[in-house]
Every structure is written in structure tokens, then in C-alpha cells.
């Protein structure tokens, strides 16, 4: 499902580099968003809420290091992994990039294989279900690779929407998800769905999770949305 694909924002002003990165990421199953400068990148971060950002240091106008700083001071994107790409190989430059908030630093020219491995490593921490990882919370086990969910010894039969909802909740237990945020993550931005639809599917998910007994682990946060635990 395209809405379960992890999304990567590439911020690179060199067209050949940008398209090379896009091709390799799309070949690995990622949804790619592209920006040629920092201002466009900041707009796309707000509009697309990417799961990871590949950010070139040397951009026209505002530098990548300043763009990274502006991204990381925003609470909504503080945990979004940012990988800096730079021809600067001096230790002082790497330290500066990491201190400003970058989560990783890759020196150009780089190995595409290594870059993809680092992208997956960061997403394994922030979007594990999208990479086929096995998630657990309390007595619930979600196997994203086999698309199976168990609660205790019972296998639960979830519809595709409920499965994506549960994946989202289990990737970040305790986080409160607003209805609009769930629509973007579970249904995708290209599909119009009324926010009340979220309530219907959360209700279905609750029913299946409690079908063999057990505590209702989905918490309704009045005026905000839903959280697991």
C-alpha cells in the first residue's frame, strides 16, 4: 500500500544527483519527494511530513545546515531523521552538522549501497512496520512482513485499514495522533476521507483487539485524538 511506504525528502540542487538518489530510493520501495533548495524543502516538510530527509549542505540561498536547524527547532519534526550529505570531510564540519541536529552525516562521493543502508537503519527506529519489522506492545504482536496480528495466543483478523491504524499506533506507543494526522498516515494525502471515518475504524480496531477479552489499550484523548497505551 502506498500510504504505508516510508517517504524520503531529497533536498539537492544538482539535478543529476537528485534524480540518481530518487531512482535508487524508489527502487527500494520508498516514496520520494524532491526539493531543489531550502525554501522549497521547508514547505514540503510542512506539507508532506516526510519520514526521513536527505539534505545537501551546499544549497543555493539558505544553506543545508541552516535548513536542518530550522527543521529541528519545530517540535513536530524534531524526531524526523535528517541525513546531511556534504563534500566537507573535515571532522569539524561533521561535528557542526551533528551538533545542529543532523542525525547522520555522509561525505560525498558516497556509496549508494551505504546510503540506503543508513536510510533503512534510521527508519527501522522511526517507521519499523514500514520495513517489515515485528512490533510488540503489551500482549499484542504485529508482524508487518506476514501481515499477521496476535493478542496473546489468539490470531486477530484485521482489515487492511485497521492493520495500518494499529501499525501506526504500535510504532509510537503513547503518542497522541490527531484525526488529520491519522488520515495522512493511514489513508494518504491523495484520498479525501471525512475525519469521522477515523472514529469508525478506530472503533472497529478496538472491537477486534478485545474480541478475546483483554483491556482496551487504545486511549481516546478528548479534543486531540487517539493513542495506544
mmCIF file of C-alpha atoms in Angstrom:
data_model
loop_
_atom_site.group_PDB
_atom_site.id
_atom_site.type_symbol
_atom_site.label_atom_id
_atom_site.label_comp_id
_atom_site.label_asym_id
_atom_site.label_seq_id
_atom_site.Cartn_x
_atom_site.Cartn_y
_atom_site.Cartn_z
ATOM 1 C CA UNK A 1 0.000 0.000 0.000
ATOM 2 C CA UNK A 2 1.463 3.376 -0.998
ATOM 3 C CA UNK A 3 0.304 5.004 2.244
ATOM 4 C CA UNK A 4 2.491 2.554 4.209
ATOM 5 C CA UNK A 5 5.583 3.367 2.139
ATOM 6 C CA UNK A 6 8.113 5.368 4.134
ATOM 7 C CA UNK A 7 8.627 8.753 2.499
ATOM 8 C CA UNK A 8 12.014 10.372 1.920
ATOM 9 C CA UNK A 9 12.510 14.044 1.104
ATOM 10 C CA UNK A 10 15.606 14.659 -1.053
ATOM 11 C CA UNK A 11 16.935 18.219 -0.813
ATOM 12 C CA UNK A 12 19.595 18.518 -3.510
ATOM 13 C CA UNK A 13 20.181 21.319 -6.010
ATOM 14 C CA UNK A 14 22.128 19.214 -8.535
ATOM 15 C CA UNK A 15 19.505 17.574 -10.826
ATOM 16 C CA UNK A 16 21.661 14.562 -11.683
ATOM 17 C CA UNK A 17 22.353 13.797 -8.006
ATOM 18 C CA UNK A 18 18.718 14.357 -7.087
ATOM 19 C CA UNK A 19 17.421 12.001 -9.777
ATOM 20 C CA UNK A 20 20.037 9.351 -9.019
ATOM 21 C CA UNK A 21 19.015 9.333 -5.369
ATOM 22 C CA UNK A 22 15.329 9.292 -6.276
ATOM 23 C CA UNK A 23 15.782 6.353 -8.652
ATOM 24 C CA UNK A 24 17.630 4.246 -6.087
ATOM 25 C CA UNK A 25 15.216 5.032 -3.262
ATOM 26 C CA UNK A 26 12.157 4.324 -5.402
ATOM 27 C CA UNK A 27 13.747 1.033 -6.484
ATOM 28 C CA UNK A 28 13.882 0.088 -2.791
ATOM 29 C CA UNK A 29 10.186 0.864 -2.332
ATOM 30 C CA UNK A 30 10.383 4.352 -0.828
ATOM 31 C CA UNK A 31 8.056 7.212 -1.736
ATOM 32 C CA UNK A 32 10.271 10.082 -2.833
ATOM 33 C CA UNK A 33 9.669 13.831 -2.515
ATOM 34 C CA UNK A 34 12.156 16.215 -4.139
ATOM 35 C CA UNK A 35 13.265 19.774 -3.420
ATOM 36 C CA UNK A 36 15.935 21.848 -5.193
ATOM 37 C CA UNK A 37 16.507 24.457 -2.478
ATOM 38 C CA UNK A 38 15.966 25.147 1.187
ATOM 39 C CA UNK A 39 12.787 27.223 0.925
ATOM 40 C CA UNK A 40 11.078 24.543 -1.140
ATOM 41 C CA UNK A 41 12.301 21.950 1.367
ATOM 42 C CA UNK A 42 10.753 23.767 4.334
ATOM 43 C CA UNK A 43 7.402 23.986 2.530
ATOM 44 C CA UNK A 44 7.488 20.282 1.660
ATOM 45 C CA UNK A 45 8.411 19.303 5.211
ATOM 46 C CA UNK A 46 5.219 21.016 6.400
ATOM 47 C CA UNK A 47 3.044 19.704 3.566
ATOM 48 C CA UNK A 48 4.354 16.147 3.301
ATOM 49 C CA UNK A 49 5.700 15.359 6.794
ATOM 50 C CA UNK A 50 8.378 13.028 5.370
ATOM 51 C CA UNK A 51 9.683 10.090 7.380
ATOM 52 C CA UNK A 52 13.316 10.964 6.608
ATOM 53 C CA UNK A 53 15.196 13.862 4.978
ATOM 54 C CA UNK A 54 18.342 13.646 2.843
ATOM 55 C CA UNK A 55 19.742 17.166 2.997
ATOM 56 C CA UNK A 56 22.626 18.559 0.961
ATOM 57 C CA UNK A 57 24.841 21.011 2.857
ATOM 58 C CA UNK A 58 25.642 23.270 -0.125
ATOM 59 C CA UNK A 59 22.330 24.672 -1.343
ATOM 60 C CA UNK A 60 21.635 27.920 -3.206
ATOM 61 C CA UNK A 61 20.464 30.648 -0.856
ATOM 62 C CA UNK A 62 19.940 29.211 2.614
ATOM 63 C CA UNK A 63 22.481 26.501 3.436
ATOM 64 C CA UNK A 64 21.540 22.966 4.317
ATOM 65 C CA UNK A 65 22.939 23.423 7.813
ATOM 66 C CA UNK A 66 20.518 26.306 8.427
ATOM 67 C CA UNK A 67 17.621 24.321 6.939
ATOM 68 C CA UNK A 68 18.453 21.472 9.303
ATOM 69 C CA UNK A 69 18.408 23.863 12.242
ATOM 70 C CA UNK A 70 15.018 25.277 11.211
ATOM 71 C CA UNK A 71 13.563 21.783 10.847
ATOM 72 C CA UNK A 72 14.841 20.564 14.200
ATOM 73 C CA UNK A 73 13.526 23.538 16.212
ATOM 74 C CA UNK A 74 9.975 22.640 15.162
ATOM 75 C CA UNK A 75 8.509 20.220 17.723
ATOM 76 C CA UNK A 76 6.535 18.272 15.084
ATOM 77 C CA UNK A 77 9.725 17.387 13.176
ATOM 78 C CA UNK A 78 12.270 17.124 15.972
ATOM 79 C CA UNK A 79 12.296 13.321 15.721
ATOM 80 C CA UNK A 80 12.383 13.209 11.902
ATOM 81 C CA UNK A 81 15.778 11.766 10.897
ATOM 82 C CA UNK A 82 17.944 14.146 8.851
ATOM 83 C CA UNK A 83 20.959 12.774 6.981
ATOM 84 C CA UNK A 84 23.354 15.505 5.843
ATOM 85 C CA UNK A 85 25.114 14.999 2.501
ATOM 86 C CA UNK A 86 28.277 17.052 2.091
ATOM 87 C CA UNK A 87 31.594 17.267 0.261
ATOM 88 C CA UNK A 88 33.044 18.666 3.502
ATOM 89 C CA UNK A 89 35.020 15.818 5.037
ATOM 90 C CA UNK A 90 36.765 17.620 7.904
ATOM 91 C CA UNK A 91 35.891 16.420 11.390
ATOM 92 C CA UNK A 92 34.898 19.941 12.452
ATOM 93 C CA UNK A 93 32.263 20.034 9.697
ATOM 94 C CA UNK A 94 30.836 16.664 10.703
ATOM 95 C CA UNK A 95 30.666 17.772 14.325
ATOM 96 C CA UNK A 96 28.958 21.015 13.358
ATOM 97 C CA UNK A 97 26.362 19.147 11.300
ATOM 98 C CA UNK A 98 25.607 16.718 14.112
ATOM 99 C CA UNK A 99 25.512 19.446 16.755
ATOM 100 C CA UNK A 100 22.998 21.476 14.747
ATOM 101 C CA UNK A 101 20.641 18.467 14.844
ATOM 102 C CA UNK A 102 21.505 16.176 11.937
ATOM 103 C CA UNK A 103 21.116 12.503 12.800
ATOM 104 C CA UNK A 104 23.791 11.320 10.388
ATOM 105 C CA UNK A 105 26.479 12.751 8.100
ATOM 106 C CA UNK A 106 27.615 11.224 4.788
ATOM 107 C CA UNK A 107 30.573 12.585 2.842
ATOM 108 C CA UNK A 108 30.410 12.939 -0.945
ATOM 109 C CA UNK A 109 31.198 10.997 -3.033
ATOM 110 C CA UNK A 110 29.348 8.251 -1.205
ATOM 111 C CA UNK A 111 28.358 4.653 -1.802
ATOM 112 C CA UNK A 112 24.666 4.410 -2.703
ATOM 113 C CA UNK A 113 24.573 0.993 -1.017
ATOM 114 C CA UNK A 114 25.865 2.504 2.227
ATOM 115 C CA UNK A 115 23.467 5.448 1.987
ATOM 116 C CA UNK A 116 20.489 3.110 1.534
ATOM 117 C CA UNK A 117 21.655 1.038 4.496
ATOM 118 C CA UNK A 118 21.807 4.150 6.680
ATOM 119 C CA UNK A 119 18.374 5.298 5.497
ATOM 120 C CA UNK A 120 16.915 1.907 6.447
ATOM 121 C CA UNK A 121 18.720 1.923 9.793
ATOM 122 C CA UNK A 122 17.147 5.251 10.759
ATOM 123 C CA UNK A 123 13.697 4.221 9.503
ATOM 124 C CA UNK A 124 13.948 0.950 11.406
ATOM 125 C CA UNK A 125 13.902 3.124 14.505
ATOM 126 C CA UNK A 126 11.149 5.545 13.452
ATOM 127 C CA UNK A 127 8.969 3.532 10.992
ATOM 128 C CA UNK A 128 9.700 -0.141 11.774
ATOM 129 C CA UNK A 129 6.412 -1.520 10.419
ATOM 130 C CA UNK A 130 7.049 0.013 7.007
ATOM 131 C CA UNK A 131 10.230 -2.075 6.744
ATOM 132 C CA UNK A 132 8.528 -5.318 7.703
ATOM 133 C CA UNK A 133 9.647 -5.353 11.341
ATOM 134 C CA UNK A 134 7.867 -7.221 14.125
ATOM 135 C CA UNK A 135 6.254 -4.895 16.687
ATOM 136 C CA UNK A 136 5.069 -5.692 20.195
ATOM 137 C CA UNK A 137 3.067 -3.762 22.756
ATOM 138 C CA UNK A 138 1.689 -5.315 25.935
ATOM 139 C CA UNK A 139 0.314 -8.684 24.734
ATOM 140 C CA UNK A 140 -0.154 -7.567 21.100
ATOM 141 C CA UNK A 141 2.290 -8.735 18.424
ATOM 142 C CA UNK A 142 2.169 -7.299 14.895
ATOM 143 C CA UNK A 143 4.240 -8.989 12.200
ATOM 144 C CA UNK A 144 4.410 -6.481 9.355
ATOM 145 C CA UNK A 145 6.120 -8.921 6.994
ATOM 146 C CA UNK A 146 3.466 -11.647 7.228
ATOM 147 C CA UNK A 147 0.654 -9.132 7.887
ATOM 148 C CA UNK A 148 -0.487 -11.047 10.982
ATOM 149 C CA UNK A 149 -1.548 -9.770 14.400
ATOM 150 C CA UNK A 150 -1.754 -11.771 17.615
ATOM 151 C CA UNK A 151 -3.084 -10.897 21.037
ATOM 152 C CA UNK A 152 -1.885 -13.478 23.484
ATOM 153 C CA UNK A 153 -2.311 -16.843 21.762
ATOM 154 C CA UNK A 154 -5.135 -15.624 19.503
ATOM 155 C CA UNK A 155 -4.591 -14.511 15.912
ATOM 156 C CA UNK A 156 -6.721 -11.473 15.093
ATOM 157 C CA UNK A 157 -8.323 -10.847 11.719
ATOM 158 C CA UNK A 158 -7.895 -7.192 10.834
ATOM 159 C CA UNK A 159 -8.958 -5.410 7.675
ATOM 160 C CA UNK A 160 -6.240 -3.517 5.785
ATOM 161 C CA UNK A 161 -7.227 -0.125 7.218
ATOM 162 C CA UNK A 162 -7.337 -1.414 10.787
ATOM 163 C CA UNK A 163 -3.952 -3.096 10.240
ATOM 164 C CA UNK A 164 -2.417 0.213 9.110
ATOM 165 C CA UNK A 165 -4.004 2.009 12.059
ATOM 166 C CA UNK A 166 -2.576 -0.498 14.516
ATOM 167 C CA UNK A 167 0.845 -0.313 12.830
ATOM 168 C CA UNK A 168 0.823 3.463 13.251
ATOM 169 C CA UNK A 169 -0.139 3.229 16.919
ATOM 170 C CA UNK A 170 2.406 0.490 17.678
ATOM 171 C CA UNK A 171 5.290 2.331 16.025
ATOM 172 C CA UNK A 172 4.909 5.132 18.573
ATOM 173 C CA UNK A 173 3.123 3.863 21.710
ATOM 174 C CA UNK A 174 1.892 6.689 23.891
ATOM 175 C CA UNK A 175 1.932 9.287 21.112
ATOM 176 C CA UNK A 176 -1.371 11.084 20.652
ATOM 177 C CA UNK A 177 -2.396 11.057 16.975
ATOM 178 C CA UNK A 178 -4.870 13.657 15.766
ATOM 179 C CA UNK A 179 -7.534 12.573 13.292
ATOM 180 C CA UNK A 180 -5.940 14.590 10.471
ATOM 181 C CA UNK A 181 -2.577 13.014 11.201
ATOM 182 C CA UNK A 182 -4.092 9.540 11.067
ATOM 183 C CA UNK A 183 -5.818 10.366 7.788
ATOM 184 C CA UNK A 184 -2.484 11.403 6.272
ATOM 185 C CA UNK A 185 -0.594 8.366 7.585
ATOM 186 C CA UNK A 186 -3.210 5.643 7.091
ATOM 187 C CA UNK A 187 -5.308 6.794 4.131
ATOM 188 C CA UNK A 188 -2.787 9.022 2.357
ATOM 189 C CA UNK A 189 -2.924 12.660 1.290
ATOM 190 C CA UNK A 190 -4.363 11.946 -2.139
ATOM 191 C CA UNK A 191 -7.605 10.453 -0.825
ATOM 192 C CA UNK A 192 -10.428 12.537 0.647
ATOM 193 C CA UNK A 193 -11.905 10.892 3.731
ATOM 194 C CA UNK A 194 -14.008 12.580 6.384
ATOM 195 C CA UNK A 195 -12.358 12.713 9.805
ATOM 196 C CA UNK A 196 -15.350 10.857 11.277
ATOM 197 C CA UNK A 197 -14.205 7.840 9.273
ATOM 198 C CA UNK A 198 -11.210 7.652 11.606
ATOM 199 C CA UNK A 199 -13.539 7.206 14.582
ATOM 200 C CA UNK A 200 -15.377 4.390 12.799
ATOM 201 C CA UNK A 201 -12.179 2.465 12.032
ATOM 202 C CA UNK A 202 -10.711 3.030 15.497
ATOM 203 C CA UNK A 203 -13.960 1.584 16.860
ATOM 204 C CA UNK A 204 -13.568 -1.475 14.615
ATOM 205 C CA UNK A 205 -9.966 -1.890 15.691
ATOM 206 C CA UNK A 206 -10.942 -1.715 19.353
ATOM 207 C CA UNK A 207 -13.604 -4.358 18.812
ATOM 208 C CA UNK A 208 -11.189 -6.799 17.170
ATOM 209 C CA UNK A 209 -8.453 -6.208 19.750
ATOM 210 C CA UNK A 210 -10.927 -7.002 22.545
ATOM 211 C CA UNK A 211 -12.623 -9.909 20.756
ATOM 212 C CA UNK A 212 -10.953 -12.463 23.046
ATOM 213 C CA UNK A 213 -11.080 -10.344 26.166
ATOM 214 C CA UNK A 214 -8.363 -8.081 27.467
ATOM 215 C CA UNK A 215 -8.065 -4.425 28.316
ATOM 216 C CA UNK A 216 -8.904 -1.733 25.764
ATOM 217 C CA UNK A 217 -5.433 -0.334 25.103
ATOM 218 C CA UNK A 218 -6.488 2.459 22.739
ATOM 219 C CA UNK A 219 -6.946 5.704 24.620
ATOM 220 C CA UNK A 220 -9.245 8.490 23.441
ATOM 221 C CA UNK A 221 -7.771 11.912 24.196
ATOM 222 C CA UNK A 222 -10.635 14.367 24.235
ATOM 223 C CA UNK A 223 -10.169 17.181 21.732
ATOM 224 C CA UNK A 224 -6.953 15.652 20.373
ATOM 225 C CA UNK A 225 -7.300 12.136 19.010
ATOM 226 C CA UNK A 226 -6.124 8.647 19.946
ATOM 227 C CA UNK A 227 -3.111 6.925 21.481
ATOM 228 C CA UNK A 228 -2.032 3.381 22.220
ATOM 229 C CA UNK A 229 -1.367 2.998 25.915
#
